[in-house]
mmCIF file of C-alpha atoms and ligand atoms in Angstrom:
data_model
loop_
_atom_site.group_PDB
_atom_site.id
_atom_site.type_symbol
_atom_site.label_atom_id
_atom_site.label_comp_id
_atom_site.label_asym_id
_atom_site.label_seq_id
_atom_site.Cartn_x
_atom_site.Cartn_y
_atom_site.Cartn_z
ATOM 1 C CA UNK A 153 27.879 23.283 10.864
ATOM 2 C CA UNK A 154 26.634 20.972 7.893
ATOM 3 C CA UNK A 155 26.706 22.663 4.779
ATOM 4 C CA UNK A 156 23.249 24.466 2.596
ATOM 5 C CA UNK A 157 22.209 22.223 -0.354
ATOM 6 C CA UNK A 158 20.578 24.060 -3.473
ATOM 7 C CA UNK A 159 17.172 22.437 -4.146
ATOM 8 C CA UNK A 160 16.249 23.620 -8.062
ATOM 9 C CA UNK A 161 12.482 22.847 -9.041
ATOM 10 C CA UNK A 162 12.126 23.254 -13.030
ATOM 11 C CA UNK A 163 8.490 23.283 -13.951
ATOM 12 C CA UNK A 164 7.143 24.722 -16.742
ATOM 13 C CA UNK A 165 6.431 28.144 -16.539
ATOM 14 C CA UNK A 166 8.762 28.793 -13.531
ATOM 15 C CA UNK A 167 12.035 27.393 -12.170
ATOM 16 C CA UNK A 168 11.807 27.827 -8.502
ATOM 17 C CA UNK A 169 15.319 27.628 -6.310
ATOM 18 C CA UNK A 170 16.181 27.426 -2.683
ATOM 19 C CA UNK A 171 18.850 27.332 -0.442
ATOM 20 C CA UNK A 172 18.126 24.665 1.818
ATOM 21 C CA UNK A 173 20.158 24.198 4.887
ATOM 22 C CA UNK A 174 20.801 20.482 6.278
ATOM 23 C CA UNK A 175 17.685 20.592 8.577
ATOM 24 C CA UNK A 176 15.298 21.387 5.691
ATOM 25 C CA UNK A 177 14.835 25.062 6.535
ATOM 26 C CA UNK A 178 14.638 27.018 3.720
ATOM 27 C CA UNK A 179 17.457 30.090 3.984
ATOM 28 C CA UNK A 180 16.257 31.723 0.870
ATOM 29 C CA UNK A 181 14.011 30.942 -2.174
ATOM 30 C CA UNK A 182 13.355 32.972 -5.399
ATOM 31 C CA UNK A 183 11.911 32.032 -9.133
ATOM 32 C CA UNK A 184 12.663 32.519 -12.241
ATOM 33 C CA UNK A 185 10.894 32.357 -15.350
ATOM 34 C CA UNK A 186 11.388 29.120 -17.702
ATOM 35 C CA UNK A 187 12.756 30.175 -21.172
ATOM 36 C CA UNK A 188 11.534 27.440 -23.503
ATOM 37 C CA UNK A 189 12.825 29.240 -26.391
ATOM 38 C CA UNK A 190 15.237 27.326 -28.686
ATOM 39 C CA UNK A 191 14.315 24.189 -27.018
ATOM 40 C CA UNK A 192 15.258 24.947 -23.527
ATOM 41 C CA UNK A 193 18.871 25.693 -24.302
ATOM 42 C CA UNK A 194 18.883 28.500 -22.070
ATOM 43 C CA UNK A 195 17.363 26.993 -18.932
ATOM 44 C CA UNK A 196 20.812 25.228 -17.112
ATOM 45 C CA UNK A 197 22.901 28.630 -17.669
ATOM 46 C CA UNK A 198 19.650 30.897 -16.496
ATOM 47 C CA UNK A 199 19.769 28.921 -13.361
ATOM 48 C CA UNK A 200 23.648 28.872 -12.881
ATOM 49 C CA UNK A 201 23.732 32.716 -13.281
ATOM 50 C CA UNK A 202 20.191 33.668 -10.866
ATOM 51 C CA UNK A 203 22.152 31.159 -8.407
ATOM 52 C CA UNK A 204 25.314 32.834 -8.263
ATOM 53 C CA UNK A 205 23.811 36.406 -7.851
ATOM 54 C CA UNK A 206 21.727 34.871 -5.185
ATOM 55 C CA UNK A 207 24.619 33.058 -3.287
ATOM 56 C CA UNK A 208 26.798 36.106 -3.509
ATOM 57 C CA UNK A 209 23.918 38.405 -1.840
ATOM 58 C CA UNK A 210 23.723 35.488 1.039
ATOM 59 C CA UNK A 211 27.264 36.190 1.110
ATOM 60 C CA UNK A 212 28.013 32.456 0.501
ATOM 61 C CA UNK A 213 30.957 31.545 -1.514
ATOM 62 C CA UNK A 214 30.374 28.500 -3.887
ATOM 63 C CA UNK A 215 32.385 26.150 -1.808
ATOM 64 C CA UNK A 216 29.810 26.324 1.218
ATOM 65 C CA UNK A 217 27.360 24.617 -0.608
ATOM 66 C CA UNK A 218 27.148 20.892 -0.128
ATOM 67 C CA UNK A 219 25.689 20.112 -3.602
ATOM 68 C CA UNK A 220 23.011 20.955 -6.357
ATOM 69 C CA UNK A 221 19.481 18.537 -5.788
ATOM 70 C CA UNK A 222 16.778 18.824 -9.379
ATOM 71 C CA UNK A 223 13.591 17.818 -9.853
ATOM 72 C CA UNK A 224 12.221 18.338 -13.621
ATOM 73 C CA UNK A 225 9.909 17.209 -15.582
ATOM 74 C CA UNK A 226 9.448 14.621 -17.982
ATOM 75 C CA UNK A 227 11.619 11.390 -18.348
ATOM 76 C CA UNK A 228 14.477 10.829 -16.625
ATOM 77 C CA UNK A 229 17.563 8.324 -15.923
ATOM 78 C CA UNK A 230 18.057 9.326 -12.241
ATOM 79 C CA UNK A 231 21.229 7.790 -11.879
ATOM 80 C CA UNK A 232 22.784 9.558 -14.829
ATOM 81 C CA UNK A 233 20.422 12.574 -14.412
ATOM 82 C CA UNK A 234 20.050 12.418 -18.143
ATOM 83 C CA UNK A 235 16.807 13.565 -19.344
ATOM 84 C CA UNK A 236 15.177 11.854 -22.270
ATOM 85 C CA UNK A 237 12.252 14.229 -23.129
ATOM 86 C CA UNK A 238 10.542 16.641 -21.684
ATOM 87 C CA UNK A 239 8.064 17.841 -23.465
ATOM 88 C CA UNK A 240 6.944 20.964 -22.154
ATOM 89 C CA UNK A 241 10.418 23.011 -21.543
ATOM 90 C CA UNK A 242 11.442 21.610 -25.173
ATOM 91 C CA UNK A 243 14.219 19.284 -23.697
ATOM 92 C CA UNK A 244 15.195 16.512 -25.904
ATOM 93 C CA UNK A 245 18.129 14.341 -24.629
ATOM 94 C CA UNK A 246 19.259 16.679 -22.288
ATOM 95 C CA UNK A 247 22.053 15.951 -19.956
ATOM 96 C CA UNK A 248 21.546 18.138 -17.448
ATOM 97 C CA UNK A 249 23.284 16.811 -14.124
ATOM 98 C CA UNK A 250 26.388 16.875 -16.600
ATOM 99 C CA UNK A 251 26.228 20.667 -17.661
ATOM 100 C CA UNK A 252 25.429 21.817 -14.155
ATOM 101 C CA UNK A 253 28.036 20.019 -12.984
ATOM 102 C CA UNK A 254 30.186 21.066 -15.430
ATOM 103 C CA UNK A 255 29.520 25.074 -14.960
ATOM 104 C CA UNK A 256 29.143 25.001 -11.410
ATOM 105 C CA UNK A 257 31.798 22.005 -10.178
ATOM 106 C CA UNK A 258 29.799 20.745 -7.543
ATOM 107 C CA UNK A 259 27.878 17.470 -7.105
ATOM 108 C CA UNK A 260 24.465 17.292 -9.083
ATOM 109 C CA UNK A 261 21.641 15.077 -8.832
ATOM 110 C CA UNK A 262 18.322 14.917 -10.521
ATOM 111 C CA UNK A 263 14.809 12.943 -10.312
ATOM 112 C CA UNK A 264 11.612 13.573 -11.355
ATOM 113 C CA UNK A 265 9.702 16.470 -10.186
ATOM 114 C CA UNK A 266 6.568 14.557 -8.705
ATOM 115 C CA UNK A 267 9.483 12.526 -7.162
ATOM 116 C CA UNK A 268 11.091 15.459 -5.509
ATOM 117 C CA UNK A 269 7.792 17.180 -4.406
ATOM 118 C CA UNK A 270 7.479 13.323 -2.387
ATOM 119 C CA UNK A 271 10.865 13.584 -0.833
ATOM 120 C CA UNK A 272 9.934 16.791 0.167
ATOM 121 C CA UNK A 273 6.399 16.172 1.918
ATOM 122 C CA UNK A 274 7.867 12.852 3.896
ATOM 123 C CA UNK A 275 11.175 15.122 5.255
ATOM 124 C CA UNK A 276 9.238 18.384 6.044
ATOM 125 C CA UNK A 277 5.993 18.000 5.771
ATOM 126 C CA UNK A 278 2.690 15.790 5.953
ATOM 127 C CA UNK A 279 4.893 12.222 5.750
ATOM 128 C CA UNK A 280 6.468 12.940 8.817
ATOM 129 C CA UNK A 281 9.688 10.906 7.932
ATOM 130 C CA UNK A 282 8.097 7.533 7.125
ATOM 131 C CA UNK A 283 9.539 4.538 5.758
ATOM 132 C CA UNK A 284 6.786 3.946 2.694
ATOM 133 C CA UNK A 285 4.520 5.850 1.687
ATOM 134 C CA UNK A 286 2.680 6.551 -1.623
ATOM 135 C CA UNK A 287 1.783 10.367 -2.395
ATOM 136 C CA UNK A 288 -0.415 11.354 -5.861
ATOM 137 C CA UNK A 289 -0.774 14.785 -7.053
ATOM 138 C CA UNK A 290 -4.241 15.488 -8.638
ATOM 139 C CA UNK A 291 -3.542 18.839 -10.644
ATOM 140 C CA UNK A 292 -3.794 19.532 -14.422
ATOM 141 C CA UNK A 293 -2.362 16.206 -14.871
ATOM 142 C CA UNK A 294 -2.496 13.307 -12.111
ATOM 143 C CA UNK A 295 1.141 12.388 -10.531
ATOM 144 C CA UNK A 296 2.279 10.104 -8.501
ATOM 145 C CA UNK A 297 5.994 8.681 -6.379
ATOM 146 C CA UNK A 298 6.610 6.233 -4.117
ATOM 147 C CA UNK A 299 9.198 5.861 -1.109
ATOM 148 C CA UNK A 300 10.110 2.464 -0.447
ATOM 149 C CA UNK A 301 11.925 1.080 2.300
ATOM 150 C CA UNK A 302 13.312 4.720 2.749
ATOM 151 C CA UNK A 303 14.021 5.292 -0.605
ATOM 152 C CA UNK A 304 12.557 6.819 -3.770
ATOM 153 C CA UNK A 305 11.344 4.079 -5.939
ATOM 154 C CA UNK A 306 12.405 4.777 -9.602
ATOM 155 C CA UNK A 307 12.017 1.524 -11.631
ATOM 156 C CA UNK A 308 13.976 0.623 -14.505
ATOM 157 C CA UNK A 309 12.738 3.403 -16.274
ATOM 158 C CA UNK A 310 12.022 6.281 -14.247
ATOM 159 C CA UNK A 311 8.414 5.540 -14.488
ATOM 160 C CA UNK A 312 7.589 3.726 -10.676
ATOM 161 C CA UNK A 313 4.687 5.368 -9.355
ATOM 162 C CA UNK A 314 3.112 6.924 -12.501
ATOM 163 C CA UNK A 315 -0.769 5.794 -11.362
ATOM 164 C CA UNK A 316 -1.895 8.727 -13.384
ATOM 165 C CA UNK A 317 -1.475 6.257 -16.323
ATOM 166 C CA UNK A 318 -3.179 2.984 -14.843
ATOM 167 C CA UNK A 319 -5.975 2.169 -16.572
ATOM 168 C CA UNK A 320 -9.332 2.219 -14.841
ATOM 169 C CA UNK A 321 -11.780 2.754 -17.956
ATOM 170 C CA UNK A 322 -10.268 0.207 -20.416
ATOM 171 C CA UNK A 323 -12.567 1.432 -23.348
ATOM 172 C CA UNK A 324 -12.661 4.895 -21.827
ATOM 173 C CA UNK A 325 -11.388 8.388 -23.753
ATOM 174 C CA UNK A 326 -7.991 8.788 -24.989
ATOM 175 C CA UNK A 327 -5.350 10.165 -22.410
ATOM 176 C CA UNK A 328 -2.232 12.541 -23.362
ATOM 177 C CA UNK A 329 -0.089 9.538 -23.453
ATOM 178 C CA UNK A 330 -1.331 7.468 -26.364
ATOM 179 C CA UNK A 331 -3.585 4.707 -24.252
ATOM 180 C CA UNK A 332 -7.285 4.725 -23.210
ATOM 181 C CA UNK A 333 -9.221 5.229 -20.081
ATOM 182 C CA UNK A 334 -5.798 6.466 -17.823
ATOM 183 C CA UNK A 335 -6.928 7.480 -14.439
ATOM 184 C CA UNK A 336 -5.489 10.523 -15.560
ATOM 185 C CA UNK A 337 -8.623 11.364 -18.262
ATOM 186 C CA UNK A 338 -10.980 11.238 -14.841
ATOM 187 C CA UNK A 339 -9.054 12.186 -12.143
ATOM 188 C CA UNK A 340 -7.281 15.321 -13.151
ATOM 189 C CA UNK A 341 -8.684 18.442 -13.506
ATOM 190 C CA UNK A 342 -9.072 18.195 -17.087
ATOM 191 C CA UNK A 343 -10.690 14.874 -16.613
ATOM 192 C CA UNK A 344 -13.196 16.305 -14.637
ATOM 193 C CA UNK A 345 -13.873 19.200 -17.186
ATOM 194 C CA UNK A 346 -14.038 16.917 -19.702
ATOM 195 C CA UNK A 347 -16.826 14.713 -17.568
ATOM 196 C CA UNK A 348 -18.720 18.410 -16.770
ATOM 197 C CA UNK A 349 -18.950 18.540 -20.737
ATOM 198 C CA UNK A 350 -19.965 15.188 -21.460
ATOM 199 C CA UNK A 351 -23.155 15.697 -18.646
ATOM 200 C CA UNK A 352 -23.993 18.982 -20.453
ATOM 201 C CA UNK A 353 -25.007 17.100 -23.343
ATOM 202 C CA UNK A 354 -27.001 15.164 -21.483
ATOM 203 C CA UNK A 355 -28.413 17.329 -19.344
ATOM 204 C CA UNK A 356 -30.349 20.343 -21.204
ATOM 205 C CA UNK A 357 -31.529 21.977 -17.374
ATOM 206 C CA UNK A 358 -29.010 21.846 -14.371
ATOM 207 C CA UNK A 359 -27.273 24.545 -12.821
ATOM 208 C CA UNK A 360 -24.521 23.235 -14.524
ATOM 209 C CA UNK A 361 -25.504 23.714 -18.049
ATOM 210 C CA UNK A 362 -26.406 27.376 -16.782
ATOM 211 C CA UNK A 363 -23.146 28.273 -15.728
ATOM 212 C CA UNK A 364 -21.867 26.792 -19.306
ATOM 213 C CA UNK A 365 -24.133 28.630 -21.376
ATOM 214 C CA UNK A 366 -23.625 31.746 -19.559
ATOM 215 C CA UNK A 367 -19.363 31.705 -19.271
ATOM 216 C CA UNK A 368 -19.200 29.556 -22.563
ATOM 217 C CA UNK A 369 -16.428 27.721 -20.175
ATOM 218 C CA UNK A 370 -16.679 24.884 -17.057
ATOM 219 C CA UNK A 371 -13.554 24.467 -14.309
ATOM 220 C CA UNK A 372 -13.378 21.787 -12.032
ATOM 221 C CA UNK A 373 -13.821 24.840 -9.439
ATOM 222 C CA UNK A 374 -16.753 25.460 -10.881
ATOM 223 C CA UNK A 375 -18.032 21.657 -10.855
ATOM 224 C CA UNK A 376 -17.247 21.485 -7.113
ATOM 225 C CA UNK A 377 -18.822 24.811 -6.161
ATOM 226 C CA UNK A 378 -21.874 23.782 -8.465
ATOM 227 C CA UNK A 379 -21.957 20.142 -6.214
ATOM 228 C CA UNK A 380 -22.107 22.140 -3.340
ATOM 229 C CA UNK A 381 -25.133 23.840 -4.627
ATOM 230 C CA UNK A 382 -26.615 21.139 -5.036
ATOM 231 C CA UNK A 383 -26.310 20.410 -8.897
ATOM 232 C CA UNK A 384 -26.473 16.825 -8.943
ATOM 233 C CA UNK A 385 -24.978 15.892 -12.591
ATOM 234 C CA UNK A 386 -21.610 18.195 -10.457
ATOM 235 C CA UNK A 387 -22.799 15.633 -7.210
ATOM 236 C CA UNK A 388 -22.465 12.499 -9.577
ATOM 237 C CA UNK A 389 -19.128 13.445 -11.092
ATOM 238 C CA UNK A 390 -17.619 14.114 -8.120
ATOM 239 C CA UNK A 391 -18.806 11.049 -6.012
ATOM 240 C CA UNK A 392 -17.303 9.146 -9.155
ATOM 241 C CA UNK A 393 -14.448 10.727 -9.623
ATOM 242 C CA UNK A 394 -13.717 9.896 -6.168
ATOM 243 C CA UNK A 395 -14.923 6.421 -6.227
ATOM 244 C CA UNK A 396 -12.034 5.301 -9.223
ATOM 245 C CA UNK A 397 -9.446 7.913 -7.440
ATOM 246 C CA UNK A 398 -10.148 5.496 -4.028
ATOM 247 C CA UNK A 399 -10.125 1.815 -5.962
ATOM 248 C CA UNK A 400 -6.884 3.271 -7.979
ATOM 249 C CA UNK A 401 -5.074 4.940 -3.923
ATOM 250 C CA UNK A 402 -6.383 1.114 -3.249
ATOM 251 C CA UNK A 403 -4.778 -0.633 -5.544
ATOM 252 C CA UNK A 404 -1.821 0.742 -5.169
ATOM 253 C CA UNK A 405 -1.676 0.415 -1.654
ATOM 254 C CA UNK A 406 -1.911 -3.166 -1.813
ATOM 255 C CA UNK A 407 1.416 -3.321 -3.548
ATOM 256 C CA UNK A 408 3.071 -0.761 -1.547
ATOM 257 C CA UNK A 409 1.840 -1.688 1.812
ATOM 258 C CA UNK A 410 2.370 1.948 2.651
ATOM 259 C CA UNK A 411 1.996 3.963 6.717
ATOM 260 C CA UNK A 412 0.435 7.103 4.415
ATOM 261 C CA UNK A 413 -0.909 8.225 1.100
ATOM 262 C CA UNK A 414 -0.514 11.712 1.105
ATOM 263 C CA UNK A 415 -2.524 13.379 -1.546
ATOM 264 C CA UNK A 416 -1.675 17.161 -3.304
ATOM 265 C CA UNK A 417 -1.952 19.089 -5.961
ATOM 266 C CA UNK A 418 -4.600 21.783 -6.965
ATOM 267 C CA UNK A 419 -7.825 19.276 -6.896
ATOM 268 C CA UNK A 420 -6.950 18.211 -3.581
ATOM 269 C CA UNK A 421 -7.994 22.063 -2.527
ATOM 270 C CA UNK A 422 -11.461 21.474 -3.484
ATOM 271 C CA UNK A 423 -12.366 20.291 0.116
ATOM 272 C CA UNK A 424 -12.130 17.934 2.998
ATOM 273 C CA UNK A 425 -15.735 16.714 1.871
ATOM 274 C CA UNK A 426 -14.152 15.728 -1.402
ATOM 275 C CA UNK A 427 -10.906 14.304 0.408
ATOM 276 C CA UNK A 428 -13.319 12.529 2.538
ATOM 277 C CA UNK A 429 -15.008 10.662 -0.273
ATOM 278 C CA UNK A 430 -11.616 9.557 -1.835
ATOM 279 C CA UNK A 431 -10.718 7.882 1.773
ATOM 280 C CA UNK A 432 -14.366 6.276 2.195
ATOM 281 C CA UNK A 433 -13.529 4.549 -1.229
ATOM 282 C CA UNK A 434 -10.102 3.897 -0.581
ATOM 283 C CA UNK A 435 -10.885 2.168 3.049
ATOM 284 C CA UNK A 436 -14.172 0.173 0.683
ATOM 285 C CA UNK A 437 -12.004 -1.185 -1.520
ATOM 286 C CA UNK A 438 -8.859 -1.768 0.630
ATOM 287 C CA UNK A 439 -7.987 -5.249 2.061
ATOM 288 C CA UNK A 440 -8.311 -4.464 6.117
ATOM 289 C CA UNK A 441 -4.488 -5.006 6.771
ATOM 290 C CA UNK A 442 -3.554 -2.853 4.582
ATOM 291 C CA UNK A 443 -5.903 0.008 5.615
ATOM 292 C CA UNK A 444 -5.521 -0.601 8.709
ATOM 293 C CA UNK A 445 -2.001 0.596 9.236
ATOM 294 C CA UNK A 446 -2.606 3.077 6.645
ATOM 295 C CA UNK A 447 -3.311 6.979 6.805
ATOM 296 C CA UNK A 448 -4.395 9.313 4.559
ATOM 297 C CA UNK A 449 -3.694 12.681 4.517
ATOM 298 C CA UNK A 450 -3.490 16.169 2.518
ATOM 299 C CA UNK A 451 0.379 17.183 1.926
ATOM 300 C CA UNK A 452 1.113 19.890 3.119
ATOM 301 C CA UNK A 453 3.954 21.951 1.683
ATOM 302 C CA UNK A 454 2.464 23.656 -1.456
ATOM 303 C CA UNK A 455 4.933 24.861 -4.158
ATOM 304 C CA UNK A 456 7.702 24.239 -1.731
ATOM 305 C CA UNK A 457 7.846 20.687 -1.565
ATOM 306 C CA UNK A 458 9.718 20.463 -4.645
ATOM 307 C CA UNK A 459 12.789 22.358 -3.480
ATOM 308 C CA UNK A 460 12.992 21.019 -0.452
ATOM 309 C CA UNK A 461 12.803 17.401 -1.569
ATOM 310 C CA UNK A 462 15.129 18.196 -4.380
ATOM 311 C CA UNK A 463 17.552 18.805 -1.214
ATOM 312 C CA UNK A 464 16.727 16.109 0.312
ATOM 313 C CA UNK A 465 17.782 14.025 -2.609
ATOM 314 C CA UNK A 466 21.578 15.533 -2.191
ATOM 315 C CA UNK A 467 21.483 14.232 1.459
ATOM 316 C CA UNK A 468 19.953 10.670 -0.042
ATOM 317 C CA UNK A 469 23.256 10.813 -2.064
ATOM 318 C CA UNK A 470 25.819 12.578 -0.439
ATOM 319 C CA UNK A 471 25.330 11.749 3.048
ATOM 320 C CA UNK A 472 23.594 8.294 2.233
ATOM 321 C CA UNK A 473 20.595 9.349 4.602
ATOM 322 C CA UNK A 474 17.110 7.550 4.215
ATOM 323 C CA UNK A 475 13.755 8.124 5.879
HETATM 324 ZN ZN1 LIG C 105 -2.318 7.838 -19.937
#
């Protein structure tokens, strides 16, 4: 019998862990919270020690495990598994495959965490094992990976795949990373709040302005429950929303040439009429042969993706499998 692989996810509020066996099946999963404090100096030897409790109620000795798989956050040299920054868990320069390895003397290997959640959804879930595909995460923030002729696509510098920051507005509002008019400051969930407010000063009566002046607050749940009241200024920032998420899936497909786009995250919750809109603009502004050959679809495996395709990543290295 092939040996379990760990698959680590390290977001952050939680670091989520599985033990993966070489099918994909998760054995057992658990979380643990993400202690930022002191810069995130705690986080590798939290993880070693929740690990080892776990694998010693599983009743597996350390040996048994084929190797250690990570997806985190931020920016990241995947064949070092160095992390450069990562601003939300307080890492700065950070080599983290290299303390793992060196507390827990098995094989580590890291890559992104939108990168791992796309490993994941092509071996176990909605990519069905595909050679390329393109997956986007619209959440908080908008993510993105790519798998290329069976393999993740990193770039030279870990940044392949980041369509969150392609510009679609070029003198639109300033994004998180510096630059103007990202598809990130409309696509995201925040980007969509952030439209809600701008139509509230336009509009002085819509349901819209009602539910802001009576909460004092606007989600984009709220924006796509309003739209399906019928609040048009909720209507119109949805259809557009979709409309540049489409021309950007487009865009991108050109390059890629992908079988699927898989599309996840929070946002991507809000409704097949909503999922339906992105693929009517995608297919618009799509050359025929590569629509064509191309399907769209929801992923599939929720918080779990992560783990799995972190996993999934230890086979990519160990065992040299592709999709
Ligand atoms: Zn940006």
């Amino acid at each position: 019998m092939k040996k379990p692989i760990i698959g680590i996810d390290i977001g952050g509020t939680t670091v989520k862990t599985g033990i993966i066996d070489n099918d994909g099946n998760i054995l057992d999963k658990w979380e643990i919270p993400t202690n930022r404090t002191n810069c995130g100096e705690s986080i590798v030897s939290d993880i070693w020690k929740s690990l080892t409790e776990r694998l010693d109620q599983n009743e597996m000795p350390k040996e048994s495990v084929e190797g250690i798989g990570i997806g985190a956050p931020g920016f990241i040299d995947s064949d070092t598994g160095h992390v450069f920054e990562a601003v939300n868990i307080g890492w700065k320069n950070m080599p983290l495959s290299e303390e793992l390895r060196a507390i827990s003397k098995l094989p580590v290997f890291v890559t992104n965490d939108a990168n791992a959640a796309v490993l994941g959804e092509n071996w176990k879930g909605a990519g069905g094992n595909v050679k390329n595909l393109f997956a986007l995460t619209l959440g908080t923030g908008v993510g993105g990976g790519i798998i290329v002729n069976g393999n993740i696509l990193n770039g030279e510098s870990g940044m392949a795949g980041e369509i969150g920051h392609t510009t679609v507005e070029p003198d639109g509002v300033l994004c998180n990373c510096g630059r103007r008019g990202c598809l990130e400051t409309i696509a995201s969930a925040t980007g969509m709040v952030r439209q809600a407010k701008m139509k509230i000063e336009q509009h002085s009566e819509s349901l819209l302005v009602s539910r802001y002046n009576a909460s004092g607050n606007i989600t984009a749940k709220d924006i796509f429950e309003l739209a399906n009241d019928g609040d048009v200024p909720c209507k119109d920032i949805i259809a557009y929303t979709a409309d540049v998420l489409g021309m950007a899936i487009s865009n991108a497909a050109t390059l890629i040439n992908p079988s699927k786009v898989l599309i996840g995250g929070g946002v991507s919750a809000a409704g097949e009429e909503f999922i339906q809109l992105i693929e009517d603009a995608f297919r618009n502004y799509s050359l025929a042969r590569v629509s064509g050959i191309c399907e769209l679809k929801l992923a599939q495996l929720g918080n779990d993706a992560g783990i799995i395709g972190a996993a999934f990543l230890v086979k990519n290295k160990l065992q040299n499998i592709k999709f």
